[in-house]
mmCIF file of C-alpha atoms and ligand atoms in Angstrom:
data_model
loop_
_atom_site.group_PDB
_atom_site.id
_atom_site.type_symbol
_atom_site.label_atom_id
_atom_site.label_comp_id
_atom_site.label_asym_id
_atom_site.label_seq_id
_atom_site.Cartn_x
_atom_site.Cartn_y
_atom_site.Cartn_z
ATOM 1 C CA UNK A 1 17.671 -22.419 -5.781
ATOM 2 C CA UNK A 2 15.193 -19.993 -5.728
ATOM 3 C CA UNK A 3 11.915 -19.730 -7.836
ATOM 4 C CA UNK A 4 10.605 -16.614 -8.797
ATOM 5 C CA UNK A 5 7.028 -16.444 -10.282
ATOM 6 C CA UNK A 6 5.699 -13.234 -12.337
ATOM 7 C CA UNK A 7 9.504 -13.276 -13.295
ATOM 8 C CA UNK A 8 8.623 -10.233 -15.886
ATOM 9 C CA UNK A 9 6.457 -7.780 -13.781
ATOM 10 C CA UNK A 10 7.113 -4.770 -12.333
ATOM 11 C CA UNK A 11 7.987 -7.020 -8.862
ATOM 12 C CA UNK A 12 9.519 -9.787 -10.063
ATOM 13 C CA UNK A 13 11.857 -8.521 -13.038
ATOM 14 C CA UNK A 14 13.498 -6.576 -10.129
ATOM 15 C CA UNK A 15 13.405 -9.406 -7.447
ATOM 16 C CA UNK A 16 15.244 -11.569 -10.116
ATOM 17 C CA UNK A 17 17.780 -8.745 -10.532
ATOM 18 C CA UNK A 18 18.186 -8.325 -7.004
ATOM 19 C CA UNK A 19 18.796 -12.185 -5.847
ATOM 20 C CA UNK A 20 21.236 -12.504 -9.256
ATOM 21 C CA UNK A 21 23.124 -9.883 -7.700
ATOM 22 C CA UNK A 22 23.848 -11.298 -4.644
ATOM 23 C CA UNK A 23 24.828 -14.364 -6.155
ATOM 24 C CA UNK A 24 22.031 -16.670 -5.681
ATOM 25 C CA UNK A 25 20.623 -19.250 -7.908
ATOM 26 C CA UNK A 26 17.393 -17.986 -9.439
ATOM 27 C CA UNK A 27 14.899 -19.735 -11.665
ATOM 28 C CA UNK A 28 12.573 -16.666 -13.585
ATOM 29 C CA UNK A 29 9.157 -18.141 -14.418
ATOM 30 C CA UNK A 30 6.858 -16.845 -16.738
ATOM 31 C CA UNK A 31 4.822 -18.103 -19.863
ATOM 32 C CA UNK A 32 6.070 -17.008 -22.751
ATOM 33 C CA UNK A 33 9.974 -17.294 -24.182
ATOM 34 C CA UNK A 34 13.010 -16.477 -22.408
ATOM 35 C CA UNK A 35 12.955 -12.555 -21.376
ATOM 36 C CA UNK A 36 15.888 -11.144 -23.724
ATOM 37 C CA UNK A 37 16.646 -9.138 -20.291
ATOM 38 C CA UNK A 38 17.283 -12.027 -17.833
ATOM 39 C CA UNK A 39 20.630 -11.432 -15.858
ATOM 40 C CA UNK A 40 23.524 -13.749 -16.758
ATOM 41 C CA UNK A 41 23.197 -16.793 -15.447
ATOM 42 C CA UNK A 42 19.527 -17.331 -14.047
ATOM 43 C CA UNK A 43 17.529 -19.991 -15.533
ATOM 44 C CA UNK A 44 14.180 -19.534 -17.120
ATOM 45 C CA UNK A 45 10.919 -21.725 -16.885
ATOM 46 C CA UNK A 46 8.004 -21.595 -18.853
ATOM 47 C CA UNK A 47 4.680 -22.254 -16.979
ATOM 48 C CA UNK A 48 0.867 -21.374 -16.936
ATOM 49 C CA UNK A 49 0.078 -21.631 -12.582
ATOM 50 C CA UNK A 50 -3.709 -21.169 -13.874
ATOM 51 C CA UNK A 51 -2.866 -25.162 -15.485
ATOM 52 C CA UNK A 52 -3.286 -28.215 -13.696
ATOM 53 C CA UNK A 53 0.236 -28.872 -13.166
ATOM 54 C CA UNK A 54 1.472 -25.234 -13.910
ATOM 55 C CA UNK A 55 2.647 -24.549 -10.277
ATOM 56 C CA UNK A 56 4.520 -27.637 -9.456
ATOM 57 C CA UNK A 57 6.568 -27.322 -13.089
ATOM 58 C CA UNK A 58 7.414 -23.616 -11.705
ATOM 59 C CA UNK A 59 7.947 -25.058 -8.114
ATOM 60 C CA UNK A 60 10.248 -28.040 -9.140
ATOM 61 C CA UNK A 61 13.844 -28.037 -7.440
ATOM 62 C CA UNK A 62 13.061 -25.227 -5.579
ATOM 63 C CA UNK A 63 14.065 -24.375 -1.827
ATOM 64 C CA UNK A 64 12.194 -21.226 -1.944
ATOM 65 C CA UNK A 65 9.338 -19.494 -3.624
ATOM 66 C CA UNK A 66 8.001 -15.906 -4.732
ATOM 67 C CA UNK A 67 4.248 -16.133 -5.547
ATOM 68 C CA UNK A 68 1.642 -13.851 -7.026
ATOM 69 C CA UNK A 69 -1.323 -14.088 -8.414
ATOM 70 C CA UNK A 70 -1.677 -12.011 -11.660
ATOM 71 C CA UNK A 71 -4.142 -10.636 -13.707
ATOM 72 C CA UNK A 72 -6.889 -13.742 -13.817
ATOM 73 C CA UNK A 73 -5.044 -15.888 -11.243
ATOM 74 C CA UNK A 74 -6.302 -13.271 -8.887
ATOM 75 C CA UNK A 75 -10.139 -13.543 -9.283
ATOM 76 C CA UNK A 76 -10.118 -17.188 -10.967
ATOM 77 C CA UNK A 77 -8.029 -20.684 -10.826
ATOM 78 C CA UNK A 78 -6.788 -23.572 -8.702
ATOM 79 C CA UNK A 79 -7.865 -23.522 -5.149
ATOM 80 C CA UNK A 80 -5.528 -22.359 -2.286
ATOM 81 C CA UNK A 81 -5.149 -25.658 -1.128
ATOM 82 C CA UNK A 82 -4.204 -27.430 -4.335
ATOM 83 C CA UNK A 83 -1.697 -24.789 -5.241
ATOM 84 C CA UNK A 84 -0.188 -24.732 -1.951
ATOM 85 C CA UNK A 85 0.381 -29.276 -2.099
ATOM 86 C CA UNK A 86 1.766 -28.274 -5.085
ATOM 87 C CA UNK A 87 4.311 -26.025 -3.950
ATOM 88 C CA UNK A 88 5.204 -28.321 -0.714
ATOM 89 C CA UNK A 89 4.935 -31.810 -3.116
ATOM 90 C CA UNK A 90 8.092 -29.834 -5.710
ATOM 91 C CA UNK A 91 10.313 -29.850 -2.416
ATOM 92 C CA UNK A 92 10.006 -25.935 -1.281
ATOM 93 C CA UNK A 93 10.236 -24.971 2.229
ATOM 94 C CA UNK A 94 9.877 -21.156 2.339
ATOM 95 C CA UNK A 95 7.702 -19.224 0.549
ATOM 96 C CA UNK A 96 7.412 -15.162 0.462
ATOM 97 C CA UNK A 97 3.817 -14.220 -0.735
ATOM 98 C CA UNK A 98 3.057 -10.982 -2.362
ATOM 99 C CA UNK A 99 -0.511 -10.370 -1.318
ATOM 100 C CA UNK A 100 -2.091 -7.182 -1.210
ATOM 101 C CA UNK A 101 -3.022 -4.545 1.363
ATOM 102 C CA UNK A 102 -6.956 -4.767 0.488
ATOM 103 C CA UNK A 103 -7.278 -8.113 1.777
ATOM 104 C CA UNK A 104 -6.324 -6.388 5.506
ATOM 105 C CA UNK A 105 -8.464 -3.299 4.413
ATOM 106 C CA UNK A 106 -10.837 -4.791 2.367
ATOM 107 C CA UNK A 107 -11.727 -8.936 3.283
ATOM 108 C CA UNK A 108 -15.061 -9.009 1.918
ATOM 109 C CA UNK A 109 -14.136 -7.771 -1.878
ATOM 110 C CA UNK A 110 -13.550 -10.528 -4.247
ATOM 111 C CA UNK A 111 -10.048 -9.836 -5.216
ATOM 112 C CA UNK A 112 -8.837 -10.394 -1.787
ATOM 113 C CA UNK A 113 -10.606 -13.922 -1.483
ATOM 114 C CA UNK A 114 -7.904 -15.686 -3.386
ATOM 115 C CA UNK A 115 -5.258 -13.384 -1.456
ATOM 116 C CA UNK A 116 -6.749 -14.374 1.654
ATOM 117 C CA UNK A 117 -7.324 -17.948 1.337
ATOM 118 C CA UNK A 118 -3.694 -18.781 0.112
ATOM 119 C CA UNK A 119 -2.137 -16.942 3.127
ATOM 120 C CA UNK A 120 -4.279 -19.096 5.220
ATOM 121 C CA UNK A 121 -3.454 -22.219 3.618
ATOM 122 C CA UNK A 122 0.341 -21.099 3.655
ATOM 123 C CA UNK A 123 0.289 -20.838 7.196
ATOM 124 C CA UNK A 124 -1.418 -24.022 7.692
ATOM 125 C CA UNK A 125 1.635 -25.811 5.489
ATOM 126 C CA UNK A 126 4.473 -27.008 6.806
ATOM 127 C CA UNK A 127 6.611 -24.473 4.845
ATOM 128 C CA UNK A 128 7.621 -21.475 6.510
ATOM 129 C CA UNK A 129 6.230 -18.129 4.570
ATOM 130 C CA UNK A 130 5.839 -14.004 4.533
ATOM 131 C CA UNK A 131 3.402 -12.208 3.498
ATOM 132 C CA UNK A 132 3.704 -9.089 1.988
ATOM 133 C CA UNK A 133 0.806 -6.499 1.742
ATOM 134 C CA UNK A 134 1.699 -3.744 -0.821
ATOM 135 C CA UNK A 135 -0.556 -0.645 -1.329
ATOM 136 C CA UNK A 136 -1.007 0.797 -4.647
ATOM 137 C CA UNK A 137 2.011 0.491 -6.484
ATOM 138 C CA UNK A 138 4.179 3.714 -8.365
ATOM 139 C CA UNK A 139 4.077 1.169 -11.702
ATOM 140 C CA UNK A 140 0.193 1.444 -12.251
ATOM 141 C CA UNK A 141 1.219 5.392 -13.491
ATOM 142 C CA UNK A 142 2.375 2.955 -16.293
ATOM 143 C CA UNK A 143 -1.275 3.430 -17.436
ATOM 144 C CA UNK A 144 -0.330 7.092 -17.925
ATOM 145 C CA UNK A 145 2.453 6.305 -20.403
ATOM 146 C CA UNK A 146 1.019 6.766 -24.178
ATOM 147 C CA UNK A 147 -1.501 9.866 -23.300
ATOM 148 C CA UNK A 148 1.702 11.398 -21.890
ATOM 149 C CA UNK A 149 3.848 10.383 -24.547
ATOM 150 C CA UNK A 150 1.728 11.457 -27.374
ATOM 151 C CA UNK A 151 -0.530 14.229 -25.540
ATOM 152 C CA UNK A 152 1.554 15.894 -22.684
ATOM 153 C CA UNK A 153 -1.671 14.788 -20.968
ATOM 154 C CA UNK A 154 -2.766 12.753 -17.759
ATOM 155 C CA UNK A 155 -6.766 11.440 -17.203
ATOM 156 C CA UNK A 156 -7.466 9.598 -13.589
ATOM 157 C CA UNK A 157 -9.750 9.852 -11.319
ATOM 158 C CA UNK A 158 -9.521 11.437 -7.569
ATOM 159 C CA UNK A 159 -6.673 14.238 -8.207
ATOM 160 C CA UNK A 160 -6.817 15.367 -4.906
ATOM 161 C CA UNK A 161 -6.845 11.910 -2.675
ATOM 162 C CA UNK A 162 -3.363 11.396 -1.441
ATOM 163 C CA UNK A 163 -1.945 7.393 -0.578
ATOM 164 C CA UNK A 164 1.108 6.086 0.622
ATOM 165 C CA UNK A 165 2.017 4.078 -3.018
ATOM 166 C CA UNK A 166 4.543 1.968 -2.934
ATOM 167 C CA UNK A 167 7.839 1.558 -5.414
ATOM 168 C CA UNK A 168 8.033 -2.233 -6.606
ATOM 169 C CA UNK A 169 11.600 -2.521 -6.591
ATOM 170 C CA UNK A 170 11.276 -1.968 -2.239
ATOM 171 C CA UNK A 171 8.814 -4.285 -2.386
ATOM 172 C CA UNK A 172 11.585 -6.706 -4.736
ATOM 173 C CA UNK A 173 14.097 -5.634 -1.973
ATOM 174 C CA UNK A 174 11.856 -6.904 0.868
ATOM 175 C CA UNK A 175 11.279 -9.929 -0.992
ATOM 176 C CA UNK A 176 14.452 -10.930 -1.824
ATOM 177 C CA UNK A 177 15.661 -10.157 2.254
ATOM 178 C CA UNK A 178 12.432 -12.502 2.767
ATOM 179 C CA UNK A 179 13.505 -15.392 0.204
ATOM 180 C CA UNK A 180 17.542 -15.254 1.277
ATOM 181 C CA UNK A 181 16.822 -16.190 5.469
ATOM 182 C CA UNK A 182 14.746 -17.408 8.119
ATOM 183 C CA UNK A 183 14.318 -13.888 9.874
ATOM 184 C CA UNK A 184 11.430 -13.137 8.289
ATOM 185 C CA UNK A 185 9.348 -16.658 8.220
ATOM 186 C CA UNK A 186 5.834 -15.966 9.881
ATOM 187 C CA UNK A 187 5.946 -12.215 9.526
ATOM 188 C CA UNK A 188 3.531 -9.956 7.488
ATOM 189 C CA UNK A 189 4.795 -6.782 5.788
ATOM 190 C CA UNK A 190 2.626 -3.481 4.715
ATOM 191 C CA UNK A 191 4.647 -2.030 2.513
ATOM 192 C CA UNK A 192 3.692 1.932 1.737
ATOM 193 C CA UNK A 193 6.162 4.454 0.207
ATOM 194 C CA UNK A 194 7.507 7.065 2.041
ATOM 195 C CA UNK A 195 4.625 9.842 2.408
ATOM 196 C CA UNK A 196 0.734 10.125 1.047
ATOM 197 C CA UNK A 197 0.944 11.362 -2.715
ATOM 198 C CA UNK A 198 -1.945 12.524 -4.617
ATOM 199 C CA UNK A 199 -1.753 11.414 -8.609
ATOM 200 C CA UNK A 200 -1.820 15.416 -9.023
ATOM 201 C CA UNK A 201 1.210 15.851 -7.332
ATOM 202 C CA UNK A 202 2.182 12.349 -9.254
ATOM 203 C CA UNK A 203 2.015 14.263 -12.364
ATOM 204 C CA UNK A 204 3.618 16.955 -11.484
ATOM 205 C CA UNK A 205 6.776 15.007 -10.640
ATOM 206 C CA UNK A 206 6.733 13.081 -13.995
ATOM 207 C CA UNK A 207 6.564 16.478 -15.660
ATOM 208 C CA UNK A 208 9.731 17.419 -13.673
ATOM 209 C CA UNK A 209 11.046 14.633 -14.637
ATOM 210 C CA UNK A 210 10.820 14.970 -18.244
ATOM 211 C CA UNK A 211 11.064 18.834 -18.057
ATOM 212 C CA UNK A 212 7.582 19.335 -19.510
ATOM 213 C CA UNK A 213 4.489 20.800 -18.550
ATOM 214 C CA UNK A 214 1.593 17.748 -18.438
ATOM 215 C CA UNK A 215 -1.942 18.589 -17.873
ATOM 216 C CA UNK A 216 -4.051 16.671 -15.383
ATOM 217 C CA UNK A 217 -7.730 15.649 -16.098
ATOM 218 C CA UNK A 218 -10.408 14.454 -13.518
ATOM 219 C CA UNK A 219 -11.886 11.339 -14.975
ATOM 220 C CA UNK A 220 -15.227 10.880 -13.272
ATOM 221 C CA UNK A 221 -15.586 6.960 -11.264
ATOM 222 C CA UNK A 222 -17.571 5.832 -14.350
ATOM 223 C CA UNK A 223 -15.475 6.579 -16.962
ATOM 224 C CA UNK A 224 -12.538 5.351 -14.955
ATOM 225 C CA UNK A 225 -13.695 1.973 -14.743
ATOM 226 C CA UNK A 226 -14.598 1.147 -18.379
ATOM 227 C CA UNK A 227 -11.058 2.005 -18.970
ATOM 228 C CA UNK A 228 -9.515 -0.267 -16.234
ATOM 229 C CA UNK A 229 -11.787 -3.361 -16.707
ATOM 230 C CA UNK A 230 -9.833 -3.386 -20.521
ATOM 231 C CA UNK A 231 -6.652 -4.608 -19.035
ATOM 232 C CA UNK A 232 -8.142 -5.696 -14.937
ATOM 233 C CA UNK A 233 -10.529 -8.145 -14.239
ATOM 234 C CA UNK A 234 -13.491 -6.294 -13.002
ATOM 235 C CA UNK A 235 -14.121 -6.801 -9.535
ATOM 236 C CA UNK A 236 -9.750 -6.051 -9.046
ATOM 237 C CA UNK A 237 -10.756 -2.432 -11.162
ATOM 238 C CA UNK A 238 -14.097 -1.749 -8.740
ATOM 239 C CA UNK A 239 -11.545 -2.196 -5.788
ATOM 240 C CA UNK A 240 -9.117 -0.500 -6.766
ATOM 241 C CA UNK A 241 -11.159 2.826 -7.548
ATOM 242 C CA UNK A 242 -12.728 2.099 -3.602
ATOM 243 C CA UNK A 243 -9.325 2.401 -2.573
ATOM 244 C CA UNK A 244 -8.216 5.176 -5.079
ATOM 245 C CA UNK A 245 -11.014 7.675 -4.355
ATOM 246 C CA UNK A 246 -12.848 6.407 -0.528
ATOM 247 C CA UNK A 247 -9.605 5.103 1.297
ATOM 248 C CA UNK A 248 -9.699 3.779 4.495
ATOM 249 C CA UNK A 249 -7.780 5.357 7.472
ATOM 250 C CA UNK A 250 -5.178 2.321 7.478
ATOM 251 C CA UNK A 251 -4.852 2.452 3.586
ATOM 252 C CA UNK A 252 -4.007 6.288 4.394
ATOM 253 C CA UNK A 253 -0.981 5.528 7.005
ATOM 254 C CA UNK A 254 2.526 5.231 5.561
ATOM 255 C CA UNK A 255 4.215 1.775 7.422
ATOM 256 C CA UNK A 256 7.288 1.559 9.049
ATOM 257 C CA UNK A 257 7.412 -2.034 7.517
ATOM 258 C CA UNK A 258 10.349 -1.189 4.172
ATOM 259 C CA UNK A 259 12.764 0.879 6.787
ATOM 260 C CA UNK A 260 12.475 -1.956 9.224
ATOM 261 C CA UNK A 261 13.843 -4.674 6.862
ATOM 262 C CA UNK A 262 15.741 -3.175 4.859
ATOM 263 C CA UNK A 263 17.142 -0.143 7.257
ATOM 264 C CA UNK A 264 16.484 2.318 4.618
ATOM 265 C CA UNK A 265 13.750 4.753 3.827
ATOM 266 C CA UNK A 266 11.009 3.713 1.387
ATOM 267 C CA UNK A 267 11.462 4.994 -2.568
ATOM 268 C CA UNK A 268 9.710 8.198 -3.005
ATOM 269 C CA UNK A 269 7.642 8.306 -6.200
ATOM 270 C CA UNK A 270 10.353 10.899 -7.907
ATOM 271 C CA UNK A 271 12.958 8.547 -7.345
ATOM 272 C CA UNK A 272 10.418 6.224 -9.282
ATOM 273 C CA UNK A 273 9.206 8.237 -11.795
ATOM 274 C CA UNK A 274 13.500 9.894 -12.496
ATOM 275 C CA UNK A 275 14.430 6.072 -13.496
ATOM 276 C CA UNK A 276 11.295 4.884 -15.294
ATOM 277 C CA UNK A 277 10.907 8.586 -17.224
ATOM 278 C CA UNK A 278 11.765 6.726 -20.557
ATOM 279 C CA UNK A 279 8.562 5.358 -21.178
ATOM 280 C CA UNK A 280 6.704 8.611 -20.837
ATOM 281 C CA UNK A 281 8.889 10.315 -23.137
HETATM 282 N N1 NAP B 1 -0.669 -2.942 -8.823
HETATM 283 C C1 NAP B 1 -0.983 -2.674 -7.574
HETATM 284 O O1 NAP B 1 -1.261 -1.526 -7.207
HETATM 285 C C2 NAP B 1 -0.996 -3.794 -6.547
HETATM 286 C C3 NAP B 1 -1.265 -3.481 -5.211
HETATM 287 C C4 NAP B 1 -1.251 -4.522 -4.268
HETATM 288 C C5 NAP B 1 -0.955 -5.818 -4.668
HETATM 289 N N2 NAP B 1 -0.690 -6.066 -5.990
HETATM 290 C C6 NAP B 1 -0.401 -7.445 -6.386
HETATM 291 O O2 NAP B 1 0.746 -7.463 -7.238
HETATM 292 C C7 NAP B 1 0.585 -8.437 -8.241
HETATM 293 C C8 NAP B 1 1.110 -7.925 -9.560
HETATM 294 O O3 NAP B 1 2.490 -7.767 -9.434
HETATM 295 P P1 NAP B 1 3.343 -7.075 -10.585
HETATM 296 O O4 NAP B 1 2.815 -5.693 -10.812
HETATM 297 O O5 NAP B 1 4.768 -7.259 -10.258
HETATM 298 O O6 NAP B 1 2.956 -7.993 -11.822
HETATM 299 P P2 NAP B 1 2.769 -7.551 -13.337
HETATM 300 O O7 NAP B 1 3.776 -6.486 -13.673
HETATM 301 O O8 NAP B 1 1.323 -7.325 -13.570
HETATM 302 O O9 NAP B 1 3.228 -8.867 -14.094
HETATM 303 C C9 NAP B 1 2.512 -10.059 -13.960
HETATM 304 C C10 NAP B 1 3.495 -11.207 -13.955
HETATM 305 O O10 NAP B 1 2.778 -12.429 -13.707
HETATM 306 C C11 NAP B 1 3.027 -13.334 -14.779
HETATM 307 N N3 NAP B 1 1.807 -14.099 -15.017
HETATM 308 C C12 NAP B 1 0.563 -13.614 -15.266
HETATM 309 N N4 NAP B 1 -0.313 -14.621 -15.392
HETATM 310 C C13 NAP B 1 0.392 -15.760 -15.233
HETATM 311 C C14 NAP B 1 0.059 -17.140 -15.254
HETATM 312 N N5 NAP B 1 -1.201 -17.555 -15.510
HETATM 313 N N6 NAP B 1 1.049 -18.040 -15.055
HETATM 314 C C15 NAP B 1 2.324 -17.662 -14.840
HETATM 315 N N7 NAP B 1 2.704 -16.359 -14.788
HETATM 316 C C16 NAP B 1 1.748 -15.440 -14.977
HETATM 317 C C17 NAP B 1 3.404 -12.465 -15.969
HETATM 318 O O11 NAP B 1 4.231 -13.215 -16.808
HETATM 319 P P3 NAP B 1 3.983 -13.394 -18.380
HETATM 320 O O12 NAP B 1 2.823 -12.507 -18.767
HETATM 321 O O13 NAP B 1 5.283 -12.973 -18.976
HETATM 322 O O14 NAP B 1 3.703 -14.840 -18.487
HETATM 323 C C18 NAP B 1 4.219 -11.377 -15.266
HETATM 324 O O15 NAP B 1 5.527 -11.811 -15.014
HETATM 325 C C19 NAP B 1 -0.868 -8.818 -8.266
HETATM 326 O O16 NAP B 1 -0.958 -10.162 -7.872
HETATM 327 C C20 NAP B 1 -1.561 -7.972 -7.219
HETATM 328 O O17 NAP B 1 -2.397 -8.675 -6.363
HETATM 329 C C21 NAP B 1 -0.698 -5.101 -6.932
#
């Protein structure tokens, strides 16, 4: 059986879809009621990880595990260690961690400390584990959904700076390879999309998409940030304008990492934005 945590995000709603569909037995986790969207035949589990005994509820039965830390979990919550006895103590031996390219790029900010110190705890365990480290992912253009859908209009800051982003259903795919075999147990994964894309050039493939114009904005740093820190802890919305508008040469470099495992090219963002086009209309 297979757990899978964050069972209704943009990573895990498509790792869950991709492990039903190759027949395995999946558990979705998550803490509200049963997603109406679940594929036939995987089980559902309600549980908080930032509780006490959240993790090992989740955990329970399970021979392997997909873990992230959302939202709060990333900045706040049960030490490394504890979460990690948990996961061993409910009976799981592999574990595929999605982790985040900043904590390579970036160590010293505070949303990688978490990142960081559950890797490092994994790898101490007797479990065997893969780390993935996504860049920026294609779904945070979600955030350009209702000014597109009620203005024809885009604000962001840095136009111009282009980054390999990343689709989350690749990063699903890479998962689920990760989750199904040994092949992968000690590895770590960058995952990038195919090329650098700047979110002008973003916009202007939504707009194909949808077959109408959009116009682009330049939101200044500042104004940027109030915005974010509504629905992202603050010190997660701080890094991720560092990385947004001052990106390091490595956060500039698109990996080989999603052709290797999966033998495939990575998911260009018009690929992403031609399927998810519905929610900007
Ligand atoms: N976005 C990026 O650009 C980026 C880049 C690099 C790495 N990452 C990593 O990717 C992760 C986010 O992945 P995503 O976009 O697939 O997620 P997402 O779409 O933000 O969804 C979050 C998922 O986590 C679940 N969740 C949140 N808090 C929970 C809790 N306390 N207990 C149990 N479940 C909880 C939510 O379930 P319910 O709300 O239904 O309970 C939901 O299924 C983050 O950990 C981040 O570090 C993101």
């Amino acid at each position: 059986m297979i757990v899978v945590t964050g069972a209704t995000g943009n990573v895990g709603s498509a790792l869950v879809r991709a492990l039903a569909g190759a027949g395995e037995k999946v558990v979705a986790v998550s803490r509200g009621e049963k997603p109406v969207r679940l594929p036939e035949g995987v089980d559902h589990r309600r549980a908080d990880l930032g509780e006490p005994d959240g993790l090992a509820t989740a955990a329970a039965g399970g021979e392997a595990l997909f873990l992230l830390l959302s939202g709060e979990l990333g900045v706040t919550g049960p030490a490394a260690s504890e979460m990690v006895r948990a996961i061993e103590g409910a009976g799981v031996r592999r574990v595929v961690l999605l982790s985040s390219q900043s904590v390579l790029t970036r160590p010293a900010n505070p949303a990688a400390t978490r990142l960081a110190e559950l890797e490092a705890a994994l790898r101490d365990s007797d479990m065997t584990s893969t780390i993935l480290h996504p860049g920026g992912f294609y779904a945070n253009t979600f955030a350009w959904a209702e000014s597109v859908r009620g203005q024809r209009a885009i604000y962001w800051p840095f136009g111009d700076i282009a980054l390999p982003q990343v689709d989350p259903s690749d990063i699903a795919e890479v998962a689920a390879a990760a989750l199904c075999s040994d092949e992968h147990s000690g590895k770590a994964y960058t995952l990038t999309g195919p090329v650098a894309i700047t979110p002008r050039e973003q916009a202007r493939d939504l707009a194909a998409a949808l077959g109408e114009q959009i116009s682009f904005t330049e939101l200044t740093r500042a104004r940027a940030l109030s915005a974010m820190k509504e629905f992202m802890p603050e010190p997660v919305a701080e890094t991720t304008l560092s990385i947004l508008g001052t990106p390091t040469p490595d956060e500039q470099l698109v990996s080989p990492d999603i052709e290797t495992v999966l033998g495939r090219s990575a998911t260009p963002f018009s690929d992403w934005a031609a399927r998810n086009i519905a929610a900007f209309r």
